[in-house]
XYZ file of C-alpha atoms in Angstrom:
249
model
C -4.492 24.040 94.020
C -3.616 26.352 91.116
C -6.585 25.053 89.125
C -8.924 25.654 92.048
C -7.597 29.194 92.550
C -8.102 29.808 88.836
C -11.723 28.654 89.134
C -12.157 30.950 92.128
C -10.777 33.880 90.154
C -13.054 33.112 87.208
C -16.099 33.253 89.493
C -14.917 36.577 90.894
C -14.497 38.010 87.390
C -17.948 36.819 86.310
C -19.451 38.411 89.393
C -17.573 41.693 88.996
C -18.740 42.063 85.394
C -22.372 41.323 86.211
C -25.139 43.796 86.943
C -25.899 41.962 90.174
C -22.601 43.097 91.683
C -23.169 46.797 91.101
C -26.876 46.724 91.920
C -26.219 44.945 95.218
C -23.425 47.379 96.124
C -25.680 50.344 95.408
C -28.543 48.905 97.451
C -26.231 48.138 100.375
C -25.170 51.780 100.491
C -28.504 53.487 99.843
C -30.580 51.460 102.309
C -28.669 52.363 105.509
C -28.295 55.958 104.296
C -32.071 56.262 103.962
C -32.588 54.722 107.406
C -30.096 57.164 108.914
C -31.801 60.137 107.268
C -35.194 59.025 108.571
C -33.765 58.495 112.058
C -32.376 62.030 112.041
C -35.644 63.519 110.817
C -34.125 64.738 107.558
C -36.293 62.374 105.500
C -39.763 61.020 106.184
C -41.121 60.614 109.697
C -39.318 59.271 112.753
C -42.618 57.725 113.846
C -41.971 54.960 111.316
C -39.542 53.402 113.805
C -40.346 52.010 117.213
C -38.040 52.444 120.179
C -35.356 55.029 120.852
C -34.281 57.407 118.103
C -30.569 57.315 118.868
C -27.451 55.346 117.965
C -28.564 52.302 119.931
C -31.911 52.277 118.173
C -30.199 52.788 114.823
C -27.904 49.789 115.390
C -30.936 47.698 116.301
C -32.711 48.825 113.140
C -29.724 47.825 111.006
C -29.886 44.384 112.612
C -33.576 44.114 111.797
C -32.951 45.149 108.193
C -30.179 42.585 107.679
C -32.189 39.851 109.411
C -35.245 40.392 107.212
C -33.897 41.816 103.965
C -30.806 39.633 104.039
C -32.830 36.472 103.529
C -34.069 37.889 100.241
C -30.919 39.716 99.142
C -28.399 37.027 100.049
C -30.738 34.356 98.762
C -30.801 36.092 95.401
C -26.985 36.184 95.351
C -26.718 32.411 95.833
C -29.560 31.897 93.352
C -27.753 33.947 90.712
C -24.351 32.337 91.293
C -25.698 28.852 90.612
C -28.902 29.351 88.632
C -27.329 31.443 85.895
C -25.112 28.543 84.805
C -28.224 26.576 83.870
C -30.122 29.528 82.430
C -27.158 30.567 80.262
C -26.414 26.903 79.464
C -22.794 27.205 80.597
C -22.829 24.426 83.191
C -21.358 21.924 80.708
C -18.479 24.301 80.030
C -17.733 24.455 83.755
C -17.731 20.682 84.065
C -15.298 20.444 81.151
C -12.661 22.322 83.138
C -9.705 20.325 84.543
C -11.183 20.607 88.020
C -13.381 18.338 90.090
C -17.075 19.083 90.373
C -16.517 19.622 94.086
C -13.986 22.320 93.253
C -16.326 24.137 90.880
C -19.211 24.142 93.368
C -16.948 25.092 96.276
C -15.543 28.060 94.348
C -19.038 29.333 93.619
C -20.111 28.886 97.259
C -17.085 30.773 98.561
C -17.505 33.690 96.151
C -21.232 33.980 96.902
C -20.650 33.897 100.668
C -17.813 36.423 100.358
C -20.021 38.816 98.389
C -22.756 38.551 101.026
C -20.217 39.303 103.758
C -18.899 42.316 101.836
C -22.428 43.640 101.312
C -23.215 43.264 105.014
C -20.037 45.085 106.074
C -20.606 47.800 103.482
C -24.121 48.331 104.788
C -22.831 48.699 108.344
C -20.083 51.135 107.313
C -22.497 53.249 105.265
C -24.930 53.304 108.174
C -22.255 54.295 110.690
C -20.974 57.117 108.478
C -24.512 58.374 107.889
C -25.218 58.349 111.636
C -22.080 60.436 112.169
C -22.938 62.908 109.413
C -26.451 63.530 110.767
C -25.056 63.711 114.329
C -27.274 60.981 115.713
C -27.467 60.981 119.517
C -25.138 58.504 121.193
C -22.735 58.149 118.270
C -19.328 56.905 119.384
C -16.737 54.360 118.358
C -17.696 52.307 121.403
C -21.341 52.235 120.322
C -20.310 51.193 116.819
C -18.053 48.409 118.116
C -20.789 47.152 120.432
C -23.379 47.247 117.662
C -21.087 45.539 115.169
C -20.721 42.407 117.304
C -24.455 41.710 117.214
C -24.694 42.805 113.581
C -21.846 40.512 112.493
C -23.482 37.545 114.230
C -26.774 38.222 112.463
C -25.005 38.567 109.115
C -23.198 35.255 109.587
C -26.464 33.535 110.474
C -28.217 34.975 107.411
C -25.397 33.806 105.138
C -25.638 30.293 106.585
C -29.404 30.261 106.084
C -28.976 31.387 102.466
C -26.593 28.583 101.473
C -29.385 26.013 100.843
C -30.614 28.350 98.096
C -27.562 27.263 96.083
C -28.739 23.662 96.395
C -32.237 24.618 95.242
C -30.817 26.565 92.286
C -28.733 23.562 91.260
C -31.556 21.059 91.664
C -34.061 23.387 89.986
C -31.590 24.265 87.208
C -32.441 27.956 87.190
C -33.790 30.906 89.163
C -37.433 30.005 89.765
C -36.988 27.181 92.277
C -34.489 28.964 94.551
C -36.472 32.196 94.632
C -39.594 30.204 95.436
C -37.639 28.500 98.206
C -36.647 31.889 99.649
C -40.271 33.015 99.762
C -41.277 29.693 101.304
C -38.748 30.047 104.127
C -40.064 33.534 104.920
C -43.640 32.237 105.017
C -42.610 29.312 107.233
C -40.812 31.685 109.606
C -43.903 33.881 109.906
C -46.180 30.875 110.294
C -43.956 29.428 113.001
C -44.046 32.701 114.898
C -47.828 32.604 114.897
C -47.785 29.076 116.320
C -45.207 29.938 118.959
C -42.541 27.596 117.592
C -40.331 30.205 115.943
C -37.314 29.195 118.041
C -37.341 25.812 116.288
C -37.414 27.236 112.759
C -33.957 28.215 111.440
C -35.167 31.105 109.282
C -37.024 32.666 112.219
C -33.933 32.809 114.460
C -32.527 36.073 112.975
C -35.815 37.841 113.654
C -35.766 36.661 117.250
C -32.151 37.705 117.797
C -32.601 41.132 116.217
C -35.797 41.873 118.108
C -37.881 42.089 114.950
C -40.173 39.383 116.339
C -40.300 40.712 119.898
C -38.159 40.174 122.984
C -37.808 36.437 122.564
C -34.049 36.169 122.090
C -33.494 35.566 125.802
C -35.490 32.328 125.538
C -33.365 30.810 122.770
C -31.655 27.590 123.757
C -28.537 25.940 122.415
C -30.461 24.059 119.715
C -32.036 27.260 118.417
C -28.644 28.962 118.236
C -27.136 26.009 116.356
C -29.974 25.557 113.853
C -28.778 28.229 111.357
C -25.281 26.728 111.248
C -26.672 23.212 110.845
C -28.865 24.500 108.026
C -25.836 26.039 106.331
C -23.904 22.788 106.697
C -26.758 20.841 105.130
C -26.867 23.361 102.286
C -23.142 22.962 101.620
C -23.337 19.168 101.710
C -26.409 19.114 99.480
C -24.910 21.499 96.928
C -21.591 19.648 96.705
C -23.332 16.275 96.493
C -25.653 17.488 93.741
C -22.799 18.806 91.642
C -20.823 15.619 92.225
C -23.458 12.947 91.620
C -26.351 14.512 89.686
C -26.599 14.132 85.931
C -25.774 17.572 84.516
C -26.491 16.715 80.874
């Protein structure tokens, strides 16, 4: 247990000292601030957003942003956490540690998922504070609590859908394959929406739930709701299996 906690702490230190950590924190703060300023009319044009220009509409817009931008942002986090070990040629050093390969991969998965969760929460907090500062109509603690429930669900789904990127980064031994996989999932989600089968494509589910793809969330069945979690489970199993059985030399 102590060895695994040490590996977890090492991953946290590597992340904290990286540029990715600070860039992602900055982006998570600036993006909702800009949206709040546009909603209030202080920046840009309110016509850029559809629907009501109030707190309810702002919460919906945050959900749309996390459902669409999260696939790219969180995917990059998982890609960096695993791909950099191959790019920097440090994977052999990790495997030389007195810890199982499962433990090394699990530590990286947990740290990546935790960072994504922190970024999502930070984005919501920054957005809520901005909405209060610009005195957006309908702002209240009740509205924030109601909006956070849907936002947290979307964030969890996006994190689950991003986990397979770690598998692709490990199998591809770098950044190119996982980033290509992220773009492919976005294309597949858009293509599925055009064919009317979006509810059966895991990466299209966040768009349906957030309303970014229309009012189709009411038609989602149990299978559609479970697909993101099944995808995340497959990503975890694939990543752990690759680190355990694949030749890393």
